Short mmCIF file of C-alpha atoms in Angstrom, two decimals:
data_model
loop_
_atom_site.label_atom_id
_atom_site.label_comp_id
_atom_site.label_asym_id
_atom_site.label_seq_id
_atom_site.Cartn_x
_atom_site.Cartn_y
_atom_site.Cartn_z
CA ASP A 1 92.81 114.65 164.74
CA ALA A 2 93.19 114.60 160.81
CA GLY A 3 89.88 114.14 159.28
CA ILE A 4 90.20 110.61 157.79
CA THR A 5 87.51 108.10 157.62
CA GLN A 6 87.34 104.56 156.36
CA SER A 7 84.39 102.47 155.21
CA PRO A 8 83.34 99.95 155.97
CA ARG A 9 85.06 99.53 159.35
CA HIS A 10 84.27 95.81 159.34
CA LYS A 11 83.54 93.35 156.45
CA VAL A 12 83.12 89.69 156.08
CA THR A 13 83.07 88.39 152.58
CA GLU A 14 83.56 85.18 150.64
CA THR A 15 86.50 83.91 148.57
CA GLY A 16 86.21 85.20 144.94
CA THR A 17 84.10 88.12 145.59
CA PRO A 18 85.22 91.69 144.68
CA VAL A 19 85.59 94.10 147.65
CA THR A 20 86.05 97.88 147.65
CA LEU A 21 87.32 99.83 150.71
CA ARG A 22 86.94 103.60 150.78
CA CYS A 23 89.26 106.17 152.40
CA HIS A 24 87.94 109.71 152.62
CA GLN A 25 89.85 112.81 153.89
CA THR A 26 88.78 116.42 154.42
CA GLU A 27 92.35 117.66 154.86
CA ASN A 28 93.19 118.16 151.19
CA HIS A 29 96.39 116.23 151.47
CA ARG A 30 98.05 115.20 148.23
CA TYR A 31 99.39 111.89 149.24
CA MET A 32 97.21 108.97 150.15
CA TYR A 33 98.18 105.47 151.13
CA TRP A 34 96.73 101.93 151.59
CA TYR A 35 98.51 99.68 154.08
CA ARG A 36 97.73 96.24 155.31
CA GLN A 37 98.69 95.04 158.90
CA ASP A 38 99.22 91.35 159.65
CA PRO A 39 100.61 89.65 162.66
CA GLY A 40 104.37 89.23 162.45
CA HIS A 41 104.66 91.91 159.83
CA GLY A 42 105.02 95.62 159.98
CA LEU A 43 102.64 97.93 158.07
CA ARG A 44 103.12 97.13 154.35
CA LEU A 45 102.32 99.30 151.60
CA ILE A 46 99.83 98.23 149.01
CA HIS A 47 99.34 101.29 146.77
CA TYR A 48 99.75 105.00 147.13
CA SER A 49 98.70 108.05 145.33
CA TYR A 50 100.47 111.44 144.90
CA GLY A 51 97.64 113.19 143.24
CA VAL A 52 94.25 112.71 141.44
CA LYS A 53 94.63 109.90 138.97
CA ASP A 54 98.34 109.38 139.83
CA THR A 55 99.00 106.17 141.77
CA ASP A 56 101.90 103.68 142.24
CA LYS A 57 102.21 100.19 143.49
CA GLY A 58 103.73 99.37 146.82
CA GLU A 59 105.37 96.38 148.26
CA VAL A 60 102.27 94.09 148.31
CA SER A 61 100.22 95.28 145.33
CA ASP A 62 99.32 91.88 143.75
CA GLY A 63 95.63 91.19 143.82
CA TYR A 64 94.71 94.95 144.69
CA SER A 65 93.85 97.88 142.45
CA VAL A 66 93.19 101.61 143.46
CA SER A 67 91.59 104.52 142.16
CA ARG A 68 91.61 108.28 142.92
CA SER A 69 89.25 110.29 140.85
CA LYS A 70 89.22 113.26 143.34
CA THR A 71 91.40 114.57 146.06
CA GLU A 72 89.39 113.40 148.90
CA ASP A 73 88.69 109.71 148.05
CA PHE A 74 91.01 106.87 147.63
CA LEU A 75 89.44 103.35 146.85
CA LEU A 76 91.13 100.05 147.38
CA THR A 77 89.62 97.17 145.38
CA LEU A 78 90.27 93.49 145.93
CA GLU A 79 89.45 92.01 142.47
CA SER A 80 88.69 88.61 143.72
CA ALA A 81 89.09 88.29 147.42
CA THR A 82 91.24 85.51 148.76
CA SER A 83 91.77 84.17 152.34
CA SER A 84 95.33 85.56 152.29
CA GLN A 85 93.84 89.07 152.00
CA THR A 86 92.23 88.73 155.53
CA SER A 87 93.88 91.71 157.26
CA VAL A 88 93.50 95.04 158.85
CA TYR A 89 93.63 97.78 156.28
CA PHE A 90 94.79 101.32 157.09
CA CYS A 91 94.55 104.35 155.11
CA ALA A 92 96.90 107.36 155.55
CA ILE A 93 97.41 110.75 154.26
CA SER A 94 100.38 113.19 154.18
CA ASP A 95 101.48 116.33 152.48
CA PRO A 96 104.77 117.90 153.13
CA LEU A 97 103.66 121.24 151.71
CA LEU A 98 100.64 121.48 154.03
CA SER A 99 101.38 119.61 157.18
CA ASN A 100 104.20 118.78 159.66
CA GLN A 101 107.25 117.48 157.81
CA GLU A 102 105.70 114.59 155.99
CA THR A 103 103.78 113.08 158.96
CA GLN A 104 101.41 110.62 158.03
CA TYR A 105 97.98 110.51 159.51
CA PHE A 106 96.19 107.37 159.77
CA GLY A 107 92.57 106.46 159.43
CA PRO A 108 90.87 104.04 161.93
CA GLY A 109 91.34 100.95 159.96
CA THR A 110 89.07 98.31 158.24
CA ARG A 111 89.01 94.63 159.43
CA LEU A 112 88.46 92.50 156.53
CA LEU A 113 87.62 88.58 156.81
CA VAL A 114 87.67 86.53 153.75
CA LEU A 115 86.03 83.22 154.26
CA LYS B 1 116.09 97.97 149.89
CA ASN B 2 115.83 99.47 153.39
CA GLU B 3 115.28 96.98 156.28
CA VAL B 4 113.90 98.36 159.42
CA GLU B 5 114.39 96.39 162.64
CA GLN B 6 113.03 97.02 166.08
CA SER B 7 114.00 95.62 169.42
CA PRO B 8 112.74 94.35 171.60
CA GLN B 9 109.58 92.73 170.16
CA ASN B 10 107.81 92.75 173.49
CA LEU B 11 108.53 94.65 176.68
CA THR B 12 106.94 94.58 180.11
CA ALA B 13 107.76 97.25 182.51
CA GLN B 14 106.57 98.34 185.96
CA GLU B 15 105.01 101.75 186.32
CA GLY B 16 107.77 104.46 186.71
CA GLU B 17 110.42 102.60 184.94
CA PHE B 18 112.57 104.22 182.14
CA ILE B 19 111.92 102.48 178.93
CA THR B 20 114.07 102.43 175.69
CA ILE B 21 112.92 100.97 172.30
CA ASN B 22 115.47 100.55 169.57
CA CYS B 23 115.24 100.99 165.79
CA SER B 24 117.93 100.30 163.29
CA TYR B 25 117.86 100.53 159.53
CA SER B 26 119.99 99.33 156.76
CA VAL B 27 120.56 102.24 154.28
CA GLY B 28 120.79 105.92 154.56
CA ILE B 29 117.59 107.80 155.21
CA SER B 30 116.09 111.29 155.06
CA ALA B 31 113.71 110.85 157.98
CA LEU B 32 112.77 108.42 160.72
CA HIS B 33 109.34 108.36 162.22
CA TRP B 34 108.01 106.95 165.56
CA LEU B 35 104.32 106.05 165.80
CA GLN B 36 102.14 104.67 168.51
CA GLN B 37 99.32 102.10 167.90
CA HIS B 38 96.77 102.11 170.71
CA PRO B 39 95.30 98.78 171.82
CA GLY B 40 92.11 99.80 170.11
CA GLY B 41 94.11 99.96 166.81
CA GLY B 42 94.43 103.67 166.03
CA ILE B 43 97.82 104.81 164.90
CA VAL B 44 99.25 108.26 165.72
CA SER B 45 102.50 109.80 164.80
CA LEU B 46 104.67 110.68 167.69
CA PHE B 47 107.89 112.07 166.09
CA MET B 48 109.56 112.75 162.82
CA LEU B 49 113.42 112.99 163.04
CA SER B 50 116.19 113.60 160.59
CA SER B 51 118.93 114.40 163.23
CA GLY B 52 119.55 114.91 166.90
CA LYS B 53 116.84 114.59 169.38
CA LYS B 54 113.20 115.55 170.00
CA LYS B 55 111.23 115.68 173.09
CA HIS B 56 107.40 115.70 173.72
CA GLY B 57 106.36 115.46 177.45
CA ARG B 58 107.76 112.10 178.70
CA LEU B 59 108.81 110.86 175.27
CA ILE B 60 112.24 111.43 173.91
CA ALA B 61 113.35 110.35 170.34
CA THR B 62 116.91 110.26 169.33
CA ILE B 63 118.81 109.53 166.08
CA ASN B 64 122.31 108.66 165.19
CA ILE B 65 122.79 108.98 161.41
CA GLN B 66 126.14 107.53 161.20
CA GLU B 67 125.17 104.36 163.22
CA LYS B 68 121.71 104.05 161.42
CA HIS B 69 120.01 103.79 164.89
CA SER B 70 117.23 105.57 166.58
CA SER B 71 115.82 105.13 170.05
CA LEU B 72 112.47 106.09 171.62
CA HIS B 73 112.66 106.67 175.44
CA ILE B 74 109.65 106.92 177.81
CA THR B 75 110.48 108.43 181.25
CA ALA B 76 108.36 107.64 184.24
CA SER B 77 106.29 104.98 182.36
CA HIS B 78 102.61 104.75 183.07
CA PRO B 79 100.02 101.99 182.31
CA ARG B 80 98.48 104.42 179.66
CA ASP B 81 101.80 104.18 177.65
CA SER B 82 100.87 100.59 176.90
CA ALA B 83 100.83 100.40 173.16
CA VAL B 84 102.70 99.09 170.11
CA TYR B 85 105.46 101.48 169.11
CA ILE B 86 106.49 101.47 165.48
CA CYS B 87 109.41 102.98 163.84
CA ALA B 88 109.46 103.74 160.02
CA ALA B 89 112.10 105.11 157.71
CA ARG B 90 112.17 107.07 154.51
CA THR B 91 115.15 106.80 152.30
CA SER B 92 114.74 110.01 150.31
CA GLY B 93 112.19 112.72 149.13
CA ASN B 94 108.79 111.35 148.76
CA THR B 95 109.65 107.52 148.69
CA PRO B 96 107.20 105.51 150.74
CA LEU B 97 107.92 104.78 154.50
CA VAL B 98 109.28 101.29 155.38
CA PHE B 99 108.00 100.10 158.72
CA GLY B 100 109.42 98.01 161.46
CA LYS B 101 107.26 95.27 162.88
CA GLY B 102 106.62 97.25 166.09
CA THR B 103 107.40 96.70 169.87
CA ARG B 104 104.53 95.81 172.16
CA LEU B 105 104.89 97.67 175.33
CA SER B 106 102.97 96.70 178.49
CA VAL B 107 103.36 98.87 181.59
CA ILE B 108 102.09 97.32 184.75
CA ALA B 109 100.95 99.35 187.74
#
């Protein structure tokens, strides 16, 4: 298994508070992704990074920001959490130059509940 | 924008049955991925296809580029195959994957 960890694994927070989720990898993969997974929807891309300090928006980026100050860490911040951001958040990594043909490796997920 | 559709949404099978899950997409792609999400939530990549067919154990994935369609087959299904199967398509180069909503498979002993 690819070395990807997410923290925290579970979080309950209140509406309006900022929340930061961390994704950490030990595989030196260039690309990192944040997805959310909700019933009735497929995995939806929030933001992704293609290198240190290089990030881009995904399909559902409103209300989220990201930072990548080093290869191994990709942080997702909910600036002011809302109940609609209750979801399961997955981090993924890939690197077509290092691993098998752009395969994405997923972290274990973070369950976030916003009350 | 690429749309990825999977069918069926839910599938229940008896142990030993041959299973087919379908995936269609709306625009030309460079790669099609199949993933498996276990009941505990973990997601693993099964296959990446750009043409033809790939086989791994009892799993077979095929793709028809002209018809914009891919299938995932499971032979001799087993209760441990119970999971959500997800297809995802990439239109080109390093563009992000677009995911289908998944097919929930339950295999009953």
